[in-house]
Amino acid sequence: MNKINQLFATRGDRKLLSLYFCAGCPTLDSTGDVILTMQRRGIDFIEVGIPFSDPLADGPVIQTAATRALKNGMSVRLLLEQLRAVREQVSIPLILMGYLNPILHYGIEQFCADAADAGVSGLIIPDLPFDDYLATVRPAADRHDLRVIMLITPETSDERIRFIDDNTDGFIYMVSSAAITGAQKSFDEQKQDYFRRIDRMQLRNPRMIGFGISNRQTLEAARQNAAGAIIGSKFVTLLNEADGNADLALDRLFDALSR
């Protein structure tokens, strides 16, 4: 069974926590160490960012991380080599999050094959048109037992959400707001209404809430309205401040989430 499906099938009532970091930032060769440290510290699954020069969905923190990673020399091919090097030590799901252009340049079929060989369980491609997903990406991903995770926002219609739910497997990534990534201090009533609306739809796929989670208030709001939370910008910031020391960054993250 795909590790993503297995995780959600066996979690019971436990709320999950996923973290995102950009491969190659702050240092080129830290990918494996960051992943293994997260696993040891109890993170349920990890989104590994593929740096790209034009990350449209990302705020300044992740944009800056991507630029630094590219300057350090990170590439899709190198990232897959780094993941392959630690594959036998990783038991939790790894999800590659990246934009369509580098994947097309690599070749969709070859990318899916090499990602699976490196121990990847899923893909998030924010700028992937759904028609292209159905026609091209999903068949390639299915051949290599990869789950393609789709994002929804407060602007996504109920009809579209149900269509996504019917045609994907793994989980649905609920973007907390129709905006770029970045830490927020709280989720206002409008966002809470969005969370409750999606909850009432009783979708087939479990949901994870991301974008803006950085403290206890936003974490608890996500946990109350979904299977768990995804944290990106906050952890990227802390990892940079800790000069790539993932243990120290996690200490500081857990402290921030407790307040």
Coordinates of C-alpha atoms in Angstrom, one line a residue:
M1 CA 0.0 0.0 0.0
N2 CA 1.2 3.5 -0.8
K3 CA 2.6 5.1 2.4
I4 CA 0.2 8.1 2.2
N5 CA -2.8 5.8 2.1
Q6 CA -1.4 3.6 4.9
L7 CA -0.8 6.6 7.1
F8 CA -4.3 8.0 6.9
A9 CA -5.8 4.5 7.2
T10 CA -4.0 3.7 10.4
R11 CA -3.9 7.1 12.2
G12 CA -7.2 6.6 14.0
D13 CA -8.2 9.9 15.7
R14 CA -4.7 11.2 15.9
K15 CA -4.1 14.5 14.2
L16 CA -1.2 14.5 11.8
L17 CA 1.6 17.1 11.4
S18 CA 3.5 17.6 8.1
L19 CA 6.4 19.9 7.5
Y20 CA 7.7 21.5 4.3
F21 CA 11.2 22.5 3.6
C22 CA 13.0 23.5 0.4
A23 CA 15.7 21.1 -0.7
G24 CA 19.1 22.7 -0.9
C25 CA 18.4 25.5 1.6
P26 CA 20.1 26.6 3.7
T27 CA 22.8 24.1 2.6
L28 CA 23.0 21.9 -0.5
D29 CA 23.7 18.6 1.1
S30 CA 21.4 18.7 4.1
T31 CA 18.3 17.1 2.6
G32 CA 18.8 13.6 4.0
D33 CA 19.7 14.9 7.4
V34 CA 16.7 17.2 7.6
I35 CA 14.4 14.3 6.6
L36 CA 15.8 11.8 9.1
T37 CA 15.8 14.3 11.9
M38 CA 12.1 15.1 11.2
Q39 CA 11.3 11.4 11.2
R40 CA 13.1 10.9 14.5
R41 CA 11.2 13.8 16.0
G42 CA 7.8 12.4 15.1
I43 CA 6.8 14.3 12.0
D44 CA 4.2 12.2 10.2
F45 CA 5.1 13.1 6.6
I46 CA 7.3 15.5 4.8
E47 CA 6.9 17.8 1.8
V48 CA 10.2 18.3 0.1
G49 CA 10.2 21.4 -2.0
I50 CA 11.8 21.4 -5.5
P51 CA 13.3 24.9 -5.9
F52 CA 12.0 26.9 -8.9
S53 CA 12.9 30.4 -10.1
D54 CA 9.2 31.5 -10.4
P55 CA 7.2 29.9 -7.5
L56 CA 3.8 31.7 -8.0
A57 CA 2.0 30.2 -5.0
D58 CA 4.7 31.0 -2.5
G59 CA 5.4 34.0 -0.3
P60 CA 8.7 35.7 0.3
V61 CA 10.1 33.2 2.8
I62 CA 9.8 30.2 0.4
Q63 CA 10.7 32.3 -2.6
T64 CA 14.0 33.3 -0.9
A65 CA 14.7 29.7 0.1
A66 CA 14.2 28.6 -3.5
T67 CA 16.5 31.2 -4.8
R68 CA 19.2 30.3 -2.3
A69 CA 18.8 26.6 -3.1
L70 CA 19.2 27.2 -6.8
K71 CA 22.3 29.3 -6.1
N72 CA 23.6 26.4 -4.0
G73 CA 23.3 24.2 -7.0
M74 CA 20.1 22.2 -6.2
S75 CA 18.4 20.5 -9.2
V76 CA 15.7 17.9 -9.6
R77 CA 18.2 15.2 -10.5
L78 CA 20.4 16.0 -7.5
L79 CA 17.4 16.0 -5.2
L80 CA 16.3 12.6 -6.4
E81 CA 19.9 11.3 -5.8
Q82 CA 19.8 12.7 -2.3
L83 CA 16.5 11.0 -1.5
R84 CA 17.7 7.7 -3.0
A85 CA 20.6 7.8 -0.7
V86 CA 18.4 7.8 2.4
R87 CA 15.5 5.8 1.1
E88 CA 16.2 2.7 3.1
Q89 CA 16.2 4.7 6.4
V90 CA 12.9 6.6 5.7
S91 CA 9.7 5.0 6.8
I92 CA 7.3 8.0 6.6
P93 CA 5.8 9.3 3.4
L94 CA 7.8 11.8 1.4
I95 CA 5.9 14.2 -1.0
L96 CA 7.7 16.2 -3.6
M97 CA 6.2 19.7 -4.0
G98 CA 7.3 21.5 -7.1
Y99 CA 6.1 23.5 -10.1
L100 CA 5.3 21.9 -13.5
N101 CA 8.1 23.4 -15.6
P102 CA 11.0 21.5 -14.1
I103 CA 9.0 18.3 -14.2
L104 CA 8.1 18.8 -17.8
H105 CA 11.8 19.5 -18.6
Y106 CA 12.8 16.3 -16.8
G107 CA 10.0 14.3 -18.5
I108 CA 6.8 13.3 -16.7
E109 CA 7.2 9.5 -17.1
Q110 CA 10.8 9.6 -16.2
F111 CA 10.2 11.9 -13.3
C112 CA 7.5 9.6 -11.8
A113 CA 9.7 6.6 -12.3
D114 CA 12.8 8.2 -10.6
A115 CA 10.7 9.7 -7.8
A116 CA 9.2 6.4 -7.0
D117 CA 12.7 4.8 -7.1
A118 CA 13.9 7.4 -4.6
G119 CA 11.2 6.5 -2.1
V120 CA 8.7 9.3 -2.9
S121 CA 5.0 8.5 -2.2
G122 CA 3.3 11.6 -3.6
L123 CA 3.5 14.8 -5.6
I124 CA 2.1 18.3 -5.2
I125 CA 2.2 20.4 -8.4
P126 CA 0.4 23.7 -7.6
D127 CA 0.3 25.0 -11.2
L128 CA -0.8 21.7 -12.8
P129 CA -4.0 22.1 -14.8
F130 CA -6.6 19.5 -13.8
D131 CA -7.2 18.4 -17.4
D132 CA -3.4 17.8 -17.8
Y133 CA -3.4 15.9 -14.5
L134 CA -6.2 13.6 -15.8
A135 CA -4.7 13.1 -19.3
T136 CA -1.0 12.9 -18.6
V137 CA 0.2 13.1 -15.0
R138 CA -2.2 10.8 -13.3
P139 CA -1.6 7.8 -15.6
A140 CA 2.2 8.2 -15.2
A141 CA 1.8 8.6 -11.4
D142 CA -0.5 5.6 -11.1
R143 CA 2.0 3.4 -13.0
H144 CA 4.6 4.2 -10.3
D145 CA 2.2 4.1 -7.3
L146 CA 2.5 7.9 -6.6
R147 CA -0.4 10.0 -5.3
V148 CA -0.9 13.4 -6.8
I149 CA -2.3 15.7 -4.2
M150 CA -4.6 18.6 -5.3
L151 CA -5.1 21.9 -3.6
I152 CA -8.4 23.6 -2.9
T153 CA -8.9 27.2 -1.6
P154 CA -11.9 29.2 -0.2
E155 CA -12.5 30.2 -3.9
T156 CA -12.9 26.6 -5.1
S157 CA -16.5 25.8 -5.9
D158 CA -18.3 22.8 -4.2
E159 CA -18.7 21.2 -7.6
R160 CA -15.0 21.5 -8.3
I161 CA -14.1 20.2 -4.9
R162 CA -16.3 17.1 -5.4
F163 CA -14.7 16.6 -8.9
I164 CA -11.2 16.7 -7.3
D165 CA -12.3 14.4 -4.5
D166 CA -13.7 11.9 -7.0
N167 CA -10.5 11.9 -9.1
T168 CA -7.7 11.9 -6.6
D169 CA -6.4 9.6 -3.9
G170 CA -4.4 10.2 -0.8
F171 CA -5.6 13.5 0.7
I172 CA -6.8 16.9 -0.2
Y173 CA -4.6 19.9 0.6
M174 CA -6.9 22.7 2.0
V175 CA -5.2 26.0 1.4
S176 CA -6.3 28.2 4.3
S177 CA -6.8 31.3 2.2
A178 CA -6.7 32.4 -1.4
A179 CA -3.3 33.9 -1.1
I180 CA 0.4 33.0 -1.2
T181 CA 2.2 31.1 1.6
G182 CA 3.2 32.8 4.8
A183 CA 2.8 32.6 8.5
Q184 CA -0.4 34.0 10.1
K185 CA -1.3 34.8 13.7
S186 CA -4.9 33.6 13.5
F187 CA -7.6 32.3 11.2
D188 CA -10.5 34.8 11.0
E189 CA -14.2 33.9 11.0
Q190 CA -14.3 33.8 7.2
K191 CA -11.6 31.1 7.1
Q192 CA -13.3 29.2 9.9
D193 CA -16.6 29.3 7.8
Y194 CA -14.6 27.8 4.9
F195 CA -13.2 25.0 7.1
R196 CA -16.7 24.2 8.4
R197 CA -18.2 24.3 4.8
I198 CA -15.7 21.7 3.6
D199 CA -16.2 19.6 6.6
R200 CA -20.0 19.4 6.0
M201 CA -19.3 18.1 2.5
Q202 CA -18.1 14.8 4.0
L203 CA -15.5 14.2 1.3
R204 CA -14.1 10.8 0.5
N205 CA -10.5 11.9 0.9
P206 CA -9.0 13.1 4.2
R207 CA -8.0 16.7 4.3
M208 CA -4.9 18.6 5.6
I209 CA -4.9 22.3 6.2
G210 CA -1.8 24.4 5.2
F211 CA -0.7 28.0 4.5
G212 CA -0.3 30.3 7.5
I213 CA 0.0 27.8 10.4
S214 CA 2.6 29.2 12.8
N215 CA 1.3 29.1 16.4
R216 CA -1.0 27.2 18.7
Q217 CA -4.1 29.0 17.6
T218 CA -3.7 28.3 13.9
L219 CA -2.5 24.7 14.6
E220 CA -5.6 24.0 16.7
A221 CA -7.9 25.5 14.1
A222 CA -6.5 23.2 11.5
R223 CA -6.7 20.1 13.7
Q224 CA -10.3 20.8 14.6
N225 CA -11.3 21.0 11.0
A226 CA -9.2 18.5 9.2
A227 CA -7.0 15.4 9.6
G228 CA -4.1 17.7 10.6
A229 CA -1.8 20.6 9.6
I230 CA 0.9 21.3 7.2
I231 CA 3.6 23.9 8.2
G232 CA 5.9 25.5 5.6
S233 CA 7.0 29.1 5.9
K234 CA 7.4 29.0 9.7
F235 CA 9.7 25.9 9.6
V236 CA 11.7 27.2 6.6
T237 CA 12.4 30.4 8.5
L238 CA 13.4 28.5 11.6
L239 CA 15.6 26.1 9.7
N240 CA 17.4 29.1 8.0
E241 CA 17.9 30.8 11.4
A242 CA 19.3 27.6 12.8
D243 CA 21.8 27.3 9.8
G244 CA 20.3 24.0 8.8
N245 CA 20.3 22.4 12.3
A246 CA 16.9 20.6 12.0
D247 CA 16.9 19.6 15.7
L248 CA 17.2 23.2 16.8
A249 CA 14.6 24.4 14.2
L250 CA 12.2 21.7 15.5
D251 CA 12.8 22.7 19.1
R252 CA 11.9 26.3 18.2
L253 CA 8.9 25.2 16.1
F254 CA 7.4 23.1 18.9
D255 CA 7.9 25.9 21.3
A256 CA 6.1 28.3 19.0
L257 CA 3.2 25.8 18.5
S258 CA 2.7 25.5 22.2
R259 CA 2.1 29.3 22.7

